[in-house]
Short mmCIF file of C-alpha atoms and ligand atoms in Angstrom, two decimals:
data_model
loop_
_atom_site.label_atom_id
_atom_site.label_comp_id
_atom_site.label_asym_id
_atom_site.label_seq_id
_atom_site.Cartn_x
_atom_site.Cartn_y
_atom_site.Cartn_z
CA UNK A 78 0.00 0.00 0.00
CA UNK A 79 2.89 2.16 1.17
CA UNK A 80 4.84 1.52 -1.80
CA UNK A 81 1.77 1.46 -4.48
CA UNK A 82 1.24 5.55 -3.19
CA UNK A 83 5.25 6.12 -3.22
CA UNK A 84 5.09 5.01 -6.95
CA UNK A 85 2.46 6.73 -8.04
CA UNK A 86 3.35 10.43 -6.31
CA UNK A 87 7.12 9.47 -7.80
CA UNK A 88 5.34 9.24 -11.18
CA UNK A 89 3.00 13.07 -10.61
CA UNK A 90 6.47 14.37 -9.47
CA UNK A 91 7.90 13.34 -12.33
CA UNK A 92 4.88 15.05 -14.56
CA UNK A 93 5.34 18.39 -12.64
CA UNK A 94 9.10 18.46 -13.72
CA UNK A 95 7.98 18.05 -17.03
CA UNK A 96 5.24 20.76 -16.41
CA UNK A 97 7.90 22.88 -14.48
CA UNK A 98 10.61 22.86 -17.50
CA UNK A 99 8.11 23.31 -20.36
CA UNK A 100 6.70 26.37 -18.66
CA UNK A 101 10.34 28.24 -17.36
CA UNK A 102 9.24 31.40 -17.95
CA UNK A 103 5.29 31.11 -17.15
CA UNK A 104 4.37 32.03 -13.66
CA UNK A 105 2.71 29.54 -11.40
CA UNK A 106 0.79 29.19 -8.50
CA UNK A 107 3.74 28.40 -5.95
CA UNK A 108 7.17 28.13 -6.75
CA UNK A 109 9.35 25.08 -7.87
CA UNK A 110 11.09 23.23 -4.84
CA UNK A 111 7.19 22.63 -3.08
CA UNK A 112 6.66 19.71 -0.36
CA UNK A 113 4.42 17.25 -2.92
CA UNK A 114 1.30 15.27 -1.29
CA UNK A 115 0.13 13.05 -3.40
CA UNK A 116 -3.43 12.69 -1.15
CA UNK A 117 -3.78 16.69 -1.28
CA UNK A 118 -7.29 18.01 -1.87
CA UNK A 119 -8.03 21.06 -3.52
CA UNK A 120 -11.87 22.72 -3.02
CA UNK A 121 -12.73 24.67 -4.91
CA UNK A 122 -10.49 22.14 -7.46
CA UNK A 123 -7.93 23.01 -9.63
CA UNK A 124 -8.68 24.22 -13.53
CA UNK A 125 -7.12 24.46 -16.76
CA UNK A 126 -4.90 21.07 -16.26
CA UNK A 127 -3.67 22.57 -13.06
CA UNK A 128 -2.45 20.14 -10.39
CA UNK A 129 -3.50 19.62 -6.50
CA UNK A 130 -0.04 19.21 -5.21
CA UNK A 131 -0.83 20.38 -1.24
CA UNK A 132 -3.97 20.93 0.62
CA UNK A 133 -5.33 23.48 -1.19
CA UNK A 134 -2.35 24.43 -3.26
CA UNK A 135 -2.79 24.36 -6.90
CA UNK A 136 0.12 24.09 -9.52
CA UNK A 137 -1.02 25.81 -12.67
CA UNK A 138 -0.48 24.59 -15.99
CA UNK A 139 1.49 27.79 -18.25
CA UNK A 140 -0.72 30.57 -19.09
CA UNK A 141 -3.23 30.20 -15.97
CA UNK A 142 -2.69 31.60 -12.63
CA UNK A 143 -5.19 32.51 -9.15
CA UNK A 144 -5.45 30.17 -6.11
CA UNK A 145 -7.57 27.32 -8.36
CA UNK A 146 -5.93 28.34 -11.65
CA UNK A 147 -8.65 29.68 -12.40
CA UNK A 148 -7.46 33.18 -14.26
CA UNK A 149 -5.69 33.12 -17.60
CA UNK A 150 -2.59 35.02 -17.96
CA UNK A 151 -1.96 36.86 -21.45
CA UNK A 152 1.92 38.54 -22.13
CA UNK A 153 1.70 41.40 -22.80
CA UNK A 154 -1.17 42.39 -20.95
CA UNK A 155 -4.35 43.22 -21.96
CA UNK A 156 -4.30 46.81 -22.11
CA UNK A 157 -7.18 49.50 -22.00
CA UNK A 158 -9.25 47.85 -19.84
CA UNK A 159 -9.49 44.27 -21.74
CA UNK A 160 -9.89 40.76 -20.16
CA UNK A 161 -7.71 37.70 -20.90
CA UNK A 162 -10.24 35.43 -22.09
CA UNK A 163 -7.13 32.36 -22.69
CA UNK A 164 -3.50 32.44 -22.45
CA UNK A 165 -2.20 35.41 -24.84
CA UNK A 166 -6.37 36.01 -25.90
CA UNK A 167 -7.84 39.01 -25.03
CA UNK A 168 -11.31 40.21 -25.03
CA UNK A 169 -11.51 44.20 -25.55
CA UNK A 170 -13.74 46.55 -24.53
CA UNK A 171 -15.74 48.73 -27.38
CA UNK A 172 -13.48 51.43 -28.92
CA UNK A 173 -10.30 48.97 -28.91
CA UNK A 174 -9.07 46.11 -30.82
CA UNK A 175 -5.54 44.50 -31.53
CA UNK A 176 -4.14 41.61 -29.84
CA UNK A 177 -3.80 42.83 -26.67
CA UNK A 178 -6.43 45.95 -26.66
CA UNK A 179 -3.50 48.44 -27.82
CA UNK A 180 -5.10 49.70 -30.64
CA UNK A 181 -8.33 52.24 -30.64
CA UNK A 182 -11.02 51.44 -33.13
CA UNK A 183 -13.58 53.07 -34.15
CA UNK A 184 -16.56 51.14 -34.74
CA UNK A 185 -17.49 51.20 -38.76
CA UNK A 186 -14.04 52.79 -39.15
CA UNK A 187 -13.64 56.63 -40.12
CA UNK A 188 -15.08 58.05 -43.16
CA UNK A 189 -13.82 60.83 -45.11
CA UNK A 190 -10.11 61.05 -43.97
CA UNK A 191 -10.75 60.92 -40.41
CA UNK A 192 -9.10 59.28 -37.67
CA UNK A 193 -9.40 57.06 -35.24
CA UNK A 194 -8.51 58.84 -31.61
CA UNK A 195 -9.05 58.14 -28.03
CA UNK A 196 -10.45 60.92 -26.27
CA UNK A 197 -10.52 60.21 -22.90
CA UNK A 198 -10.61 56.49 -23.06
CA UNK A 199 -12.56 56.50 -25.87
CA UNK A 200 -12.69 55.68 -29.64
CA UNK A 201 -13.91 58.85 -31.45
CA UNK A 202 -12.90 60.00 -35.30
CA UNK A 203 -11.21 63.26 -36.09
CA UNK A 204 -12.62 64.44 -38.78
CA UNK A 205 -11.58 66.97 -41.60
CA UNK A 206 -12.78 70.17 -41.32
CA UNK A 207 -15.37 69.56 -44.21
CA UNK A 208 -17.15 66.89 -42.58
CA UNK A 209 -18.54 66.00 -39.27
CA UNK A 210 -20.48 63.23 -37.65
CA UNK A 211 -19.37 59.62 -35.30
CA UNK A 212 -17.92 58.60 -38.70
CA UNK A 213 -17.46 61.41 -40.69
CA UNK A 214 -19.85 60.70 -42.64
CA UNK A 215 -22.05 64.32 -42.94
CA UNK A 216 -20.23 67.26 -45.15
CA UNK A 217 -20.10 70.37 -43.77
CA UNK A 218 -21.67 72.97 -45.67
CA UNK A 219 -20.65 76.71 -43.86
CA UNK A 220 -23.07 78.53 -46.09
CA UNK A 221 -25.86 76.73 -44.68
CA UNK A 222 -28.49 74.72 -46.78
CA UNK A 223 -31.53 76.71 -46.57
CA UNK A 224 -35.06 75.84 -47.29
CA UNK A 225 -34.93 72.42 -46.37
CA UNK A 226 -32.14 72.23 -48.58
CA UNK A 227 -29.17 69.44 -47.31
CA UNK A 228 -25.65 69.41 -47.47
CA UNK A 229 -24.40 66.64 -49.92
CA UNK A 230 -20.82 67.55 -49.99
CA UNK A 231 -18.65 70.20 -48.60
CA UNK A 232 -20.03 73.28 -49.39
CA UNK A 233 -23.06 71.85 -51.42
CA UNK A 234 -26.21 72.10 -50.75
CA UNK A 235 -28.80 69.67 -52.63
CA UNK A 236 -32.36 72.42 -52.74
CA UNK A 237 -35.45 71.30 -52.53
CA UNK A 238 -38.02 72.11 -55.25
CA UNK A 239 -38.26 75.62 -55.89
CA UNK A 240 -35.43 76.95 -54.40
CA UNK A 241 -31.63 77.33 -55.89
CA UNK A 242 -28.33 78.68 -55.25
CA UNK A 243 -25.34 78.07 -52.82
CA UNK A 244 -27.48 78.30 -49.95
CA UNK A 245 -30.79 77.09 -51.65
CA UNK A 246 -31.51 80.64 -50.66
CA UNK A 247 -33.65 81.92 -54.33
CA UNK A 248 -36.80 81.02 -54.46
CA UNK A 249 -37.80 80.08 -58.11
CA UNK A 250 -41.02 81.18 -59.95
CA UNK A 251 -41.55 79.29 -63.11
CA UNK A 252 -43.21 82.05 -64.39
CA UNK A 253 -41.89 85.20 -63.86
CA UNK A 254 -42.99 87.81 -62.26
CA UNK A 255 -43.38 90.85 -63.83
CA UNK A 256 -43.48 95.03 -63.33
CA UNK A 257 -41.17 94.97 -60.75
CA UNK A 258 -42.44 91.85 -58.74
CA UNK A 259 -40.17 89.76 -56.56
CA UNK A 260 -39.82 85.56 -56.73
CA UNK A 261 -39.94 85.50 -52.33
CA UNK A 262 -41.11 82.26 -52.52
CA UNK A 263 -41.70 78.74 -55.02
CA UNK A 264 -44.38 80.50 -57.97
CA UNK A 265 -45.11 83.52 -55.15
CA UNK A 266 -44.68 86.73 -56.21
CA UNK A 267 -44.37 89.87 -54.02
CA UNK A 268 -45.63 92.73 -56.62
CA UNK A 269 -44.90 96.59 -56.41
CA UNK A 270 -47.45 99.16 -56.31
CA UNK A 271 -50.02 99.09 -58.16
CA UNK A 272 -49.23 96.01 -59.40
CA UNK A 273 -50.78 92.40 -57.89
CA UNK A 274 -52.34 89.19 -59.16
CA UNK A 275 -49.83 85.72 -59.24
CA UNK A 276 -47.69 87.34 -61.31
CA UNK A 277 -48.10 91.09 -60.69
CA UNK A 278 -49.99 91.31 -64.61
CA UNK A 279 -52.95 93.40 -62.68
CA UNK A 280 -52.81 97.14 -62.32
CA UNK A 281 -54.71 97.73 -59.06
CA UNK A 282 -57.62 100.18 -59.62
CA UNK A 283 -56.95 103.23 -57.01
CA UNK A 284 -59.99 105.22 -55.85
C1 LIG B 451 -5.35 17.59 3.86
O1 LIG B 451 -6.71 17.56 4.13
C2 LIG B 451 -7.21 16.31 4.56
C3 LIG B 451 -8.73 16.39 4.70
O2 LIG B 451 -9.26 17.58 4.29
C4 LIG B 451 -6.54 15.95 5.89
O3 LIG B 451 -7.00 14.70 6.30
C5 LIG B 451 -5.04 15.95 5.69
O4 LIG B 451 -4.41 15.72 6.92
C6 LIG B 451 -4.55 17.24 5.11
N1 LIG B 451 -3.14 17.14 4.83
C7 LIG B 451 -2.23 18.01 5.28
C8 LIG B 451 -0.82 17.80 4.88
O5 LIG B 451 -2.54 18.98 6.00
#
C-alpha cells in the first residue's frame, strides 16, 4: 500500500518536472522546490490542467494563474481595460481592438479622412474640417443649406423644389414675375405698387 502511493506520487512528481521545464518562464501558482502530497485536496479544485499538489495548493499549468488556476494570464497584458479570455487572448472593450487591446477602433471605421482617436478612453474620429459626424460621414456645408435644402458635400447644398443657389436661398417662380415683382417664394410673387395678381400682370384700380 505504502509503496503502491510512493510510486504513483514518484510518477506526478515526475509530470510536474515536465510541467515545471516546459513552462520556465510562465508564472505559477507556488514556486518550484514545493513539499508534494500526493493525497492533497483542492476545493474549490484546480482548472485548466492545473495540479493539486498540497492541501489546497494548486500548480497551474502555463498561461493560468489565481489560487484554483482559475485566471488566464496573457503577455503582454491586456491593455485598456481588456480581459484575458485564454492564455495570450484578449477580449476588448468597445473602442479597442488589436491583440492585446492596444489599438483604438472606431466602430465602422472613419469616413472621409478621419481618424481614429481616443479621447478620454474612448474611440472617437477626427474628422476633416469639411465633414462632421461619429464617422465622418455628414459634409459640412458653412453657407448653410436653406429651405430644407441638405448638405451633400462640402459646401453643397442639394435644394429642394423651388429653391436654388449656394445656400438654396432663391426662391424660383416658373413664371416670372413681372413690373417689378419679386420671386420671395416657389411660384409667389411679391408685386410693387399698383401692381398684384400671381404674377403682378394686374394694375390695381386706385380710388
Ligand atoms: C489535507 O486535508 C485532509 C482532509 O481535508 C486531511 O485529512 C489531511 O491531513 C490534510 N493534509 C495536510 C498535509 O494537512
Amino acid at each position: 500500500m505504502a509503496s503502491e502511493s510512493l510510486g504513483s506520487s514518484v510518477l506526478l512528481l515526475a509530470a510536474l518536472v515536465a510541467l515545471v521545464s516546459a513552462g520556465s518562464d510562465a508564472p505559477r501558482g507556488v514556486a518550484v522546490g514545493f513539499v508534494f502530497d500526493p493525497k492533497a485536496k483542492c476545493d474549490p479544485p484546480c482548472e485548466h490542467g492545473g495540479v493539486c499538489i498540497r492541501n489546497n495548493t494548486c500548480f497551474c499549468s502555463r498561461g493560468y494563474e489565481g489560487e484554483s488556476c482559475q485566471y488566464a494570464n496573457c503577455y503582454p497584458k491586456c491593455k485598456n481595460g481588456g480581459v484575458c479570455l485564454r492564455p495570450g487572448k484578449c477580449r476588448c472593450p468597445s473602442g479597442f481592438g488589436g491583440k492585446y487591446c492596444h489599438k483604438v477602433t472606431c466602430d465602422g471605421g472613419c469616413w472621409n479622412g478621419g481618424e481614429c482617436i481616443a479621447v478620454n478612453g474612448v474611440a472617437k474620429c477626427n474628422c476633416p474640417s469639411s465633414w462632421t459626424g461619429s464617422k465622418c460621414q455628414e459634409a459640412t456645408c458653412p453657407q448653410g443649406c436653406r429651405n430644407g435644402g441638405v448638405c451633400v458635400a462640402p459646401g453643397i447644398c442639394s435644394c429642394s423644389e423651388g429653391w436654388l443657389g449656394g445656400a438654396c436661398h432663391t426662391a424660383v417662380c416658373t413664371q416670372p414675375c413681372l413690373n417689378g415683382g419679386k420671386c420671395i417664394s416657389p411660384n409667389k410673387c411679391r408685386c410693387r405698387p399698383p401692381f398684384s395678381g400671381p404674377h403682378c400682370k394686374e394694375r390695381k384700380k386706385l380710388h
